[in-house]
Amino acid sequence: MPSPNQDDRPPGVPIDTLILHYTDMESGAAAIERLRDPVAKVSAHYVVEEDGQVFRLVPEERRAAHAGISHWRGHEALNARSIGIEVVNPGHSCGYRPFPALQMAAVADLCLEILSRHPIPARNVVAHSDVAPDRKRDPGELFDWRGLASLGVGLWPEGVDGGDLSTVPGGMARAAELLRRIGYPVDPARPEVALVAFQRHWRQEEWGGRADAGTLARLEAVAALAEAELAEKG
């Protein structure tokens, strides 16, 4: 299902980031229609339907228009260096609901295929909300990041209790420091915006933007995983 909304990637820029989205529309057909509309000027490399069907809209070697204004680990304008997957879901604006198991299995298979073709580190398998926390919330707190990580797609801090809601003195300042270490763009005036994005990904049981003890524990663990991978693989 080719989309006209694609162009050449900049020369010399590696494909080192995988960004997962939800479609935030009433149906997969409507989303694909929009992603192929030259007037809309948006696209993604793949769309994964709720029944597990996978559609390719843009070849991986080409740039798709999926991330918009985005930042991750010191890089900006991530369309140039990323592959984008749109996962069909009505989203928060159209009746957000859990992602079916068959769909998540297809997402996992697709991600593993992409990772076999490109040197994308686990720390760079991220949500749209991770790279644009001030304006995006997809794929959201119902997306099975833990299940993907168990299959080798992305990071997950196993065995780290995130349930402690107790207040930590200086917690938000510590959270902002850890968010930057992980790779988030953090607005000094509103660090809670990036914190909510982190929680939707790695602390899904509580994502109200509080820098409580459980959140800090998850932040510490994810930062350690990302830095260990960087030290091991570069």
Coordinates of C-alpha atoms in Angstrom, one line a residue:
M1 CA 0.0 0.0 0.0
P2 CA 2.6 2.6 -1.1
S3 CA 2.4 6.1 0.2
P4 CA 3.5 9.1 -1.8
N5 CA 4.6 10.8 1.4
Q6 CA 8.2 9.7 1.4
D7 CA 11.6 10.9 0.2
D8 CA 15.3 10.1 0.3
R9 CA 17.0 9.9 3.7
P10 CA 19.9 12.3 4.2
P11 CA 23.2 10.8 3.2
G12 CA 25.4 9.3 5.9
V13 CA 22.6 9.2 8.6
P14 CA 22.2 5.7 10.1
I15 CA 18.9 4.0 10.7
D16 CA 19.3 3.6 14.4
T17 CA 15.8 4.2 15.9
L18 CA 12.5 2.4 15.8
I19 CA 9.4 4.4 16.8
L20 CA 6.0 2.8 17.6
H21 CA 2.8 4.8 17.2
Y22 CA -0.9 4.2 17.4
T23 CA -3.2 5.4 14.6
D24 CA -5.6 7.3 16.8
M25 CA -8.4 6.9 14.2
E26 CA -11.7 5.0 14.1
S27 CA -10.4 2.3 11.8
G28 CA -7.3 0.9 10.2
A29 CA -8.7 1.7 6.7
A30 CA -9.2 5.3 7.6
A31 CA -5.6 5.5 9.0
I32 CA -4.1 4.0 5.9
E33 CA -6.1 6.3 3.7
R34 CA -4.7 9.3 5.6
L35 CA -1.2 8.0 5.6
R36 CA -1.4 7.7 1.8
D37 CA -3.0 11.1 1.2
P38 CA -0.6 13.5 -0.4
V39 CA -2.4 16.4 1.1
A40 CA -1.9 15.1 4.7
K41 CA 1.8 14.8 4.1
V42 CA 2.1 12.0 6.8
S43 CA 3.2 8.4 6.5
A44 CA 4.8 5.5 8.2
H45 CA 6.9 2.6 7.0
Y46 CA 4.3 0.0 8.3
V47 CA 0.8 -0.3 9.6
V48 CA -0.2 -3.3 11.7
E49 CA -4.0 -4.0 11.8
E50 CA -5.8 -5.4 14.8
D51 CA -6.1 -8.8 13.1
G52 CA -2.3 -8.9 12.5
Q53 CA -2.2 -7.9 8.9
V54 CA 0.9 -5.8 8.1
F55 CA 0.9 -3.2 5.3
R56 CA 4.1 -1.6 4.0
L57 CA 3.7 2.0 3.0
V58 CA 7.3 3.2 2.7
P59 CA 10.4 1.1 2.0
E60 CA 12.8 1.1 5.0
E61 CA 15.6 2.7 3.0
R62 CA 13.3 5.8 2.4
R63 CA 12.3 8.4 4.9
A64 CA 8.6 8.4 6.0
A65 CA 6.9 11.4 7.7
H66 CA 5.8 9.8 11.0
A67 CA 7.7 11.4 13.9
G68 CA 7.4 15.1 13.3
I69 CA 9.3 17.4 15.6
S70 CA 11.1 14.9 17.7
H71 CA 14.2 14.4 20.0
W72 CA 15.9 11.4 21.4
R73 CA 19.4 10.9 22.9
G74 CA 20.7 14.2 21.5
H75 CA 19.3 13.7 18.0
E76 CA 16.4 15.8 16.4
A77 CA 14.1 15.4 13.4
L78 CA 14.1 11.6 13.9
N79 CA 12.4 10.8 10.6
A80 CA 15.8 10.9 9.0
R81 CA 17.2 8.1 11.2
S82 CA 14.1 6.0 12.2
I83 CA 11.6 3.5 11.0
G84 CA 8.0 4.1 12.0
I85 CA 5.3 1.5 12.8
E86 CA 1.7 2.6 13.1
V87 CA -0.3 0.1 15.2
V88 CA -4.0 0.3 14.6
N89 CA -5.9 1.5 17.7
P90 CA -8.6 4.2 18.1
G91 CA -6.3 5.9 20.6
H92 CA -7.2 8.2 23.4
S93 CA -9.3 10.5 21.2
C94 CA -11.5 7.7 19.6
G95 CA -11.9 5.1 22.4
Y96 CA -8.6 3.7 23.5
R97 CA -8.6 0.0 24.1
P98 CA -6.1 -2.9 24.7
F99 CA -4.1 -4.1 21.7
P100 CA -5.2 -7.6 20.7
A101 CA -2.7 -10.5 21.2
L102 CA -2.7 -11.3 17.5
Q103 CA -1.8 -7.7 16.7
M104 CA 1.0 -7.6 19.3
A105 CA 2.4 -10.9 17.9
A106 CA 2.5 -9.3 14.5
V107 CA 4.2 -6.2 15.9
A108 CA 6.8 -8.3 17.6
D109 CA 7.6 -10.3 14.4
L110 CA 7.8 -7.1 12.4
C111 CA 10.1 -5.4 14.9
L112 CA 12.4 -8.5 15.1
E113 CA 12.6 -8.5 11.3
I114 CA 13.5 -4.8 11.3
L115 CA 16.1 -5.2 14.0
S116 CA 17.7 -8.0 12.0
R117 CA 18.3 -5.6 9.1
H118 CA 19.4 -2.5 11.0
P119 CA 21.7 -1.8 13.9
I120 CA 19.0 -0.4 16.2
P121 CA 20.0 -0.7 19.9
A122 CA 17.3 -1.6 22.4
R123 CA 17.5 1.8 24.0
N124 CA 16.3 3.3 20.7
V125 CA 13.1 1.3 20.5
V126 CA 10.8 3.9 21.7
A127 CA 7.2 5.3 21.7
H128 CA 6.1 8.4 19.7
S129 CA 5.4 9.9 23.1
D130 CA 9.0 9.3 24.2
V131 CA 10.4 11.4 21.4
A132 CA 7.6 14.0 21.4
P133 CA 6.3 14.1 25.0
D134 CA 5.0 17.6 24.8
R135 CA 2.5 16.7 22.1
K136 CA 2.0 12.9 21.8
R137 CA 0.8 10.1 24.0
D138 CA 1.0 7.1 21.7
P139 CA 1.0 4.2 21.7
G140 CA 0.1 4.7 25.4
E141 CA -0.2 2.9 28.7
L142 CA -2.0 -0.2 27.3
F143 CA 0.7 -1.1 24.8
D144 CA 2.6 -4.3 25.8
W145 CA 6.2 -3.0 26.0
R146 CA 7.1 -5.6 28.5
G147 CA 6.0 -8.4 26.2
L148 CA 8.0 -7.0 23.4
A149 CA 11.1 -6.7 25.5
S150 CA 10.7 -10.3 26.6
L151 CA 11.1 -11.2 22.9
G152 CA 14.1 -9.0 22.4
V153 CA 12.5 -5.7 21.3
G154 CA 13.4 -2.8 23.5
L155 CA 14.2 -2.5 27.2
W156 CA 12.3 -3.6 30.3
P157 CA 13.5 -3.4 33.9
E158 CA 12.4 -6.9 35.1
G159 CA 12.1 -7.4 38.9
V160 CA 11.9 -3.6 39.7
D161 CA 8.9 -2.8 42.0
G162 CA 7.1 0.3 40.6
G163 CA 4.3 0.2 43.1
D164 CA 5.7 2.5 45.8
L165 CA 3.8 5.7 45.7
S166 CA 5.6 7.4 48.6
T167 CA 6.9 10.9 48.1
V168 CA 10.7 11.3 47.7
P169 CA 12.3 14.7 48.7
G170 CA 13.8 16.2 45.6
G171 CA 12.2 13.5 43.5
M172 CA 11.4 15.6 40.4
A173 CA 14.9 17.0 40.1
R174 CA 16.3 13.4 40.3
A175 CA 13.7 12.3 37.8
A176 CA 14.7 15.0 35.3
E177 CA 18.3 13.9 35.6
L178 CA 17.5 10.3 35.0
L179 CA 15.1 11.1 32.1
R180 CA 18.0 13.0 30.3
R181 CA 20.3 10.0 30.9
I182 CA 17.8 7.7 29.3
G183 CA 17.4 10.0 26.3
Y184 CA 14.3 12.2 26.8
P185 CA 14.0 15.8 25.9
V186 CA 13.2 17.4 29.2
D187 CA 11.7 20.9 29.5
P188 CA 13.3 22.4 32.7
A189 CA 10.1 24.3 33.4
R190 CA 7.9 21.2 33.0
P191 CA 9.8 18.0 33.6
E192 CA 6.6 16.2 34.5
V193 CA 5.7 16.1 30.7
A194 CA 8.6 13.8 29.9
L195 CA 8.0 11.9 33.1
V196 CA 4.4 11.1 32.0
A197 CA 5.8 9.8 28.7
F198 CA 8.3 7.6 30.6
Q199 CA 5.5 6.2 32.8
R200 CA 3.3 5.4 29.9
H201 CA 6.1 3.2 28.6
W202 CA 7.9 1.8 31.7
R203 CA 5.6 2.4 34.7
Q204 CA 2.1 1.8 33.2
E205 CA 0.4 1.1 36.4
E206 CA 0.7 4.7 37.5
W207 CA 1.3 7.5 35.0
G208 CA 0.1 10.7 36.7
G209 CA 3.5 12.5 36.5
R210 CA 4.5 12.1 40.1
A211 CA 8.2 11.5 40.9
D212 CA 7.4 9.0 43.6
A213 CA 9.6 6.2 44.9
G214 CA 8.2 3.6 42.4
T215 CA 8.8 5.8 39.4
L216 CA 12.3 6.7 40.5
A217 CA 13.1 3.0 40.9
R218 CA 12.0 2.3 37.3
L219 CA 13.9 5.4 36.1
E220 CA 17.1 4.2 37.7
A221 CA 16.7 0.7 36.3
V222 CA 15.9 1.9 32.7
A223 CA 18.8 4.3 32.8
A224 CA 21.1 1.6 34.0
L225 CA 20.0 -0.8 31.2
A226 CA 20.5 1.9 28.6
E227 CA 23.9 2.8 29.8
A228 CA 25.0 -0.8 30.1
E229 CA 24.0 -1.5 26.5
L230 CA 25.8 1.6 25.4
A231 CA 29.0 0.5 27.3
E232 CA 28.8 -3.0 25.8
K233 CA 27.9 -2.2 22.2
G234 CA 28.6 1.5 21.7

